[in-house]
mmCIF file of C-alpha atoms in Angstrom:
data_model
loop_
_atom_site.group_PDB
_atom_site.id
_atom_site.type_symbol
_atom_site.label_atom_id
_atom_site.label_comp_id
_atom_site.label_asym_id
_atom_site.label_seq_id
_atom_site.Cartn_x
_atom_site.Cartn_y
_atom_site.Cartn_z
ATOM 1 C CA MET G 1 -7.278 -17.345 -12.394
ATOM 2 C CA ARG G 2 -11.070 -16.925 -12.484
ATOM 3 C CA LYS G 3 -11.231 -17.030 -8.670
ATOM 4 C CA LYS G 4 -8.511 -14.385 -8.399
ATOM 5 C CA ARG G 5 -10.296 -12.167 -10.915
ATOM 6 C CA LEU G 6 -13.584 -12.571 -9.057
ATOM 7 C CA ILE G 7 -11.933 -11.742 -5.746
ATOM 8 C CA GLY G 8 -10.110 -8.801 -7.265
ATOM 9 C CA LEU G 9 -13.229 -7.370 -8.814
ATOM 10 C CA LEU G 10 -16.134 -8.222 -6.582
ATOM 11 C CA ILE G 11 -15.126 -5.030 -4.898
ATOM 12 C CA VAL G 12 -15.237 -2.800 -7.922
ATOM 13 C CA ALA G 13 -17.014 0.475 -8.429
ATOM 14 C CA ALA G 14 -16.609 4.028 -9.713
ATOM 15 C CA SER G 15 -18.263 6.452 -11.944
ATOM 16 C CA ALA G 16 -16.721 8.635 -14.556
ATOM 17 C CA GLY G 17 -17.778 11.081 -17.128
ATOM 18 C CA CYS G 18 -18.095 14.714 -17.899
ATOM 19 C CA SER G 19 -20.794 17.316 -17.583
ATOM 20 C CA THR G 20 -22.946 18.461 -20.447
ATOM 21 C CA PRO G 21 -22.514 22.215 -20.796
ATOM 22 C CA THR G 22 -25.296 24.406 -22.092
ATOM 23 C CA ASP G 23 -24.991 26.960 -24.839
ATOM 24 C CA SER G 24 -25.417 30.148 -22.788
ATOM 25 C CA LYS G 25 -25.131 32.336 -25.912
ATOM 26 C CA ASP G 26 -28.376 30.924 -27.313
ATOM 27 C CA PRO G 27 -30.855 30.210 -24.504
ATOM 28 C CA GLY G 28 -33.500 29.124 -27.028
ATOM 29 C CA ASN G 29 -31.158 26.353 -28.232
ATOM 30 C CA GLU G 30 -30.297 25.139 -24.724
ATOM 31 C CA GLY G 31 -32.419 21.961 -24.706
ATOM 32 C CA ARG G 32 -31.379 20.848 -28.181
ATOM 33 C CA GLU G 33 -27.719 21.520 -27.380
ATOM 34 C CA ASN G 34 -27.888 19.377 -24.213
ATOM 35 C CA ILE G 35 -29.541 16.494 -26.034
ATOM 36 C CA THR G 36 -26.941 16.647 -28.769
ATOM 37 C CA LEU G 37 -24.033 16.730 -26.297
ATOM 38 C CA THR G 38 -25.569 13.952 -24.169
ATOM 39 C CA ASP G 39 -26.143 11.793 -27.236
ATOM 40 C CA LYS G 40 -22.532 12.343 -28.310
ATOM 41 C CA ILE G 41 -21.227 11.427 -24.861
ATOM 42 C CA MET G 42 -23.368 8.290 -24.610
ATOM 43 C CA GLN G 43 -22.355 7.171 -28.117
ATOM 44 C CA ASP G 44 -18.655 7.796 -27.545
ATOM 45 C CA THR G 45 -16.727 4.540 -27.926
ATOM 46 C CA THR G 46 -13.242 6.045 -27.934
ATOM 47 C CA PRO G 47 -10.843 3.536 -26.345
ATOM 48 C CA LYS G 48 -9.895 5.243 -23.078
ATOM 49 C CA VAL G 49 -9.924 5.209 -19.294
ATOM 50 C CA THR G 50 -13.151 6.604 -17.847
ATOM 51 C CA GLY G 51 -12.362 6.433 -14.121
ATOM 52 C CA ILE G 52 -10.958 4.423 -11.253
ATOM 53 C CA GLY G 53 -12.462 0.974 -10.780
ATOM 54 C CA GLY G 54 -10.448 -0.294 -7.856
ATOM 55 C CA ILE G 55 -7.621 0.284 -5.431
ATOM 56 C CA PHE G 56 -5.869 -2.875 -4.280
ATOM 57 C CA PHE G 57 -2.952 -3.049 -1.860
ATOM 58 C CA ARG G 58 -0.891 -5.620 0.011
ATOM 59 C CA SER G 59 -1.539 -5.920 3.732
ATOM 60 C CA LYS G 60 0.074 -7.877 6.556
ATOM 61 C CA ASN G 61 -3.405 -8.722 7.845
ATOM 62 C CA PRO G 62 -6.195 -7.985 5.323
ATOM 63 C CA LYS G 63 -9.004 -8.965 7.719
ATOM 64 C CA GLU G 64 -7.669 -6.665 10.434
ATOM 65 C CA ALA G 65 -7.162 -3.849 7.890
ATOM 66 C CA ARG G 66 -10.768 -4.191 6.635
ATOM 67 C CA GLU G 67 -12.094 -4.130 10.195
ATOM 68 C CA TRP G 68 -9.978 -1.085 11.120
ATOM 69 C CA TYR G 69 -11.187 0.896 8.085
ATOM 70 C CA GLY G 70 -14.773 -0.097 8.816
ATOM 71 C CA LYS G 71 -14.616 0.822 12.501
ATOM 72 C CA ASN G 72 -12.562 3.998 12.218
ATOM 73 C CA LEU G 73 -13.435 5.414 8.804
ATOM 74 C CA GLY G 74 -16.967 4.095 8.372
ATOM 75 C CA LEU G 75 -16.377 1.963 5.271
ATOM 76 C CA ALA G 76 -19.097 -0.604 4.567
ATOM 77 C CA ILE G 77 -16.956 -3.733 4.761
ATOM 78 C CA ASN G 78 -17.460 -7.100 3.072
ATOM 79 C CA GLU G 79 -15.171 -10.136 2.909
ATOM 80 C CA TYR G 80 -13.096 -8.492 0.143
ATOM 81 C CA GLY G 81 -12.940 -4.872 1.260
ATOM 82 C CA SER G 82 -15.461 -2.184 0.426
ATOM 83 C CA SER G 83 -17.508 -1.257 -2.616
ATOM 84 C CA PHE G 84 -17.891 2.471 -3.101
ATOM 85 C CA GLU G 85 -21.073 3.471 -4.901
ATOM 86 C CA PHE G 86 -21.268 6.410 -7.286
ATOM 87 C CA ARG G 87 -23.639 7.778 -9.890
ATOM 88 C CA ASN G 88 -22.478 7.897 -13.483
ATOM 89 C CA ALA G 89 -22.054 11.545 -14.497
ATOM 90 C CA ASN G 90 -23.269 10.859 -18.049
ATOM 91 C CA ARG G 91 -26.150 8.580 -17.017
ATOM 92 C CA PRO G 92 -27.223 9.710 -13.503
ATOM 93 C CA ASP G 93 -29.708 6.849 -13.102
ATOM 94 C CA GLU G 94 -26.837 4.355 -13.432
ATOM 95 C CA ILE G 95 -24.964 3.234 -10.324
ATOM 96 C CA ASN G 96 -21.233 2.569 -10.708
ATOM 97 C CA TYR G 97 -18.779 1.010 -8.277
ATOM 98 C CA LEU G 98 -15.190 1.331 -7.088
ATOM 99 C CA SER G 99 -13.581 -1.527 -5.231
ATOM 100 C CA TRP G 100 -11.197 -0.993 -2.318
ATOM 101 C CA SER G 101 -9.448 -4.143 -1.155
ATOM 102 C CA PRO G 102 -6.491 -5.164 0.990
ATOM 103 C CA PHE G 103 -4.763 -8.337 -0.284
ATOM 104 C CA ALA G 104 -2.492 -10.687 1.647
ATOM 105 C CA GLU G 105 1.198 -9.736 1.482
ATOM 106 C CA GLY G 106 2.067 -12.946 -0.356
ATOM 107 C CA THR G 107 -0.559 -12.581 -3.080
ATOM 108 C CA ASP G 108 0.555 -13.264 -6.632
ATOM 109 C CA TYR G 109 -2.380 -11.250 -8.003
ATOM 110 C CA PHE G 110 -0.109 -8.214 -8.544
ATOM 111 C CA ASP G 111 2.593 -10.270 -10.345
ATOM 112 C CA PRO G 112 4.751 -9.638 -12.311
ATOM 113 C CA SER G 113 4.885 -6.334 -10.411
ATOM 114 C CA ASN G 114 6.530 -6.397 -7.014
ATOM 115 C CA LYS G 115 4.773 -3.194 -5.936
ATOM 116 C CA GLU G 116 2.552 -2.971 -2.882
ATOM 117 C CA PHE G 117 -0.501 -1.783 -4.816
ATOM 118 C CA MET G 118 -2.440 -2.138 -8.044
ATOM 119 C CA ILE G 119 -4.906 0.307 -9.557
ATOM 120 C CA ASN G 120 -7.907 -0.865 -11.564
ATOM 121 C CA TYR G 121 -9.039 1.602 -14.220
ATOM 122 C CA ARG G 122 -12.537 1.617 -15.676
ATOM 123 C CA VAL G 123 -12.337 1.743 -19.474
ATOM 124 C CA GLN G 124 -14.558 1.822 -22.493
ATOM 125 C CA ASN G 125 -13.841 -0.187 -25.632
ATOM 126 C CA ILE G 126 -11.251 -2.442 -24.005
ATOM 127 C CA GLU G 127 -10.493 -4.212 -27.294
ATOM 128 C CA GLY G 128 -9.683 -0.942 -29.050
ATOM 129 C CA LEU G 129 -7.659 0.255 -26.085
ATOM 130 C CA VAL G 130 -5.564 -2.934 -25.971
ATOM 131 C CA GLU G 131 -4.965 -2.650 -29.722
ATOM 132 C CA ASN G 132 -3.754 0.950 -29.251
ATOM 133 C CA LEU G 133 -1.577 -0.040 -26.285
ATOM 134 C CA ARG G 134 0.105 -2.822 -28.265
ATOM 135 C CA LYS G 135 0.766 -0.399 -31.145
ATOM 136 C CA ASN G 136 2.434 1.914 -28.602
ATOM 137 C CA GLY G 137 4.680 -0.877 -27.318
ATOM 138 C CA VAL G 138 2.938 -1.241 -23.947
ATOM 139 C CA ILE G 139 3.377 -4.645 -22.288
ATOM 140 C CA VAL G 140 0.030 -6.429 -22.210
ATOM 141 C CA VAL G 141 0.379 -9.113 -19.525
ATOM 142 C CA ASP G 142 -2.533 -11.345 -20.482
ATOM 143 C CA GLU G 143 -5.476 -11.682 -22.845
ATOM 144 C CA ILE G 144 -8.828 -9.964 -22.346
ATOM 145 C CA GLU G 145 -11.064 -12.127 -20.173
ATOM 146 C CA ALA G 146 -14.851 -11.689 -20.098
ATOM 147 C CA TYR G 147 -17.055 -12.303 -17.057
ATOM 148 C CA GLU G 148 -20.651 -11.547 -16.198
ATOM 149 C CA TYR G 149 -19.568 -8.245 -14.603
ATOM 150 C CA GLY G 150 -17.188 -7.069 -17.345
ATOM 151 C CA LYS G 151 -13.988 -7.586 -19.286
ATOM 152 C CA PHE G 152 -10.464 -7.445 -17.853
ATOM 153 C CA VAL G 153 -6.864 -7.272 -18.984
ATOM 154 C CA HIS G 154 -3.590 -6.352 -17.287
ATOM 155 C CA ILE G 155 -0.796 -4.127 -18.542
ATOM 156 C CA MET G 156 2.510 -2.846 -17.155
ATOM 157 C CA ASP G 157 3.419 0.826 -16.923
ATOM 158 C CA PRO G 158 7.022 2.071 -17.411
ATOM 159 C CA GLU G 159 7.618 2.027 -13.616
ATOM 160 C CA GLY G 160 6.810 -1.689 -13.332
ATOM 161 C CA ASN G 161 3.317 -1.196 -11.919
ATOM 162 C CA LYS G 162 0.758 -3.767 -12.974
ATOM 163 C CA ILE G 163 -2.463 -2.048 -14.014
ATOM 164 C CA GLU G 164 -5.826 -3.739 -14.296
ATOM 165 C CA LEU G 165 -8.167 -2.466 -17.011
ATOM 166 C CA TRP G 166 -11.863 -3.193 -16.552
ATOM 167 C CA GLU G 167 -14.751 -2.587 -18.939
ATOM 168 C CA PRO G 168 -17.530 -2.869 -16.361
ATOM 169 C CA ILE G 169 -21.075 -4.112 -16.418
ATOM 170 C CA ASP G 170 -22.159 -2.322 -13.245
ATOM 171 C CA SER G 171 -25.741 -3.568 -13.410
ATOM 172 C CA VAL G 172 -24.524 -6.998 -12.242
ATOM 173 C CA PHE G 173 -23.217 -5.486 -8.986
ATOM 174 C CA THR G 174 -26.415 -3.493 -8.570
ATOM 175 C CA ARG G 175 -28.492 -6.695 -8.898
ATOM 176 C CA MET G 176 -26.227 -8.459 -6.369
ATOM 177 C CA GLY G 177 -27.081 -5.815 -3.797
ATOM 178 C CA GLY G 178 -25.251 -5.575 -0.527
ATOM 179 C CA GLU G 179 -24.059 -2.682 1.555
ATOM 180 C CA THR G 180 -21.854 -0.107 -0.126
ATOM 181 C CA THR G 181 -19.799 2.865 1.016
ATOM 182 C CA LYS G 182 -21.420 6.113 -0.099
#
């Protein structure tokens, strides 16, 4: 399972957030207002999705698909797919990642879903989110697993789509380096 998780998430990346509006009615308060809003955003631990972390899909020939996307659409390709690099809207100095990856048709990584794709969502406070999901009767497929690059868990939506939730530690991917799609 660890190998599958590593394969599924070595390709991860995305940023999320919201802008910090200024108080245009009181220009003299503008700086203090921004600091207050930024502090609130950075301290927010509400269990929720913050962005897309990965797009995974079944492919008849993953290697050929990766090569085609690299050649024709300019994706920076690695052995798993492509890592898209973004800046975090709330912390612009922080690099975030979204993983794009074709999987072999016969993969069991998407199980129990029989769909051709799986979306990975970036989340904050994964423990709180899973607790809320269970209270709402959502099927939680497995237990939260922690790795150097973040925590993961899988859930099922009402349409039978398996969803991967990821609380990322993007700095690990930044330290790993490598070419990214920008």
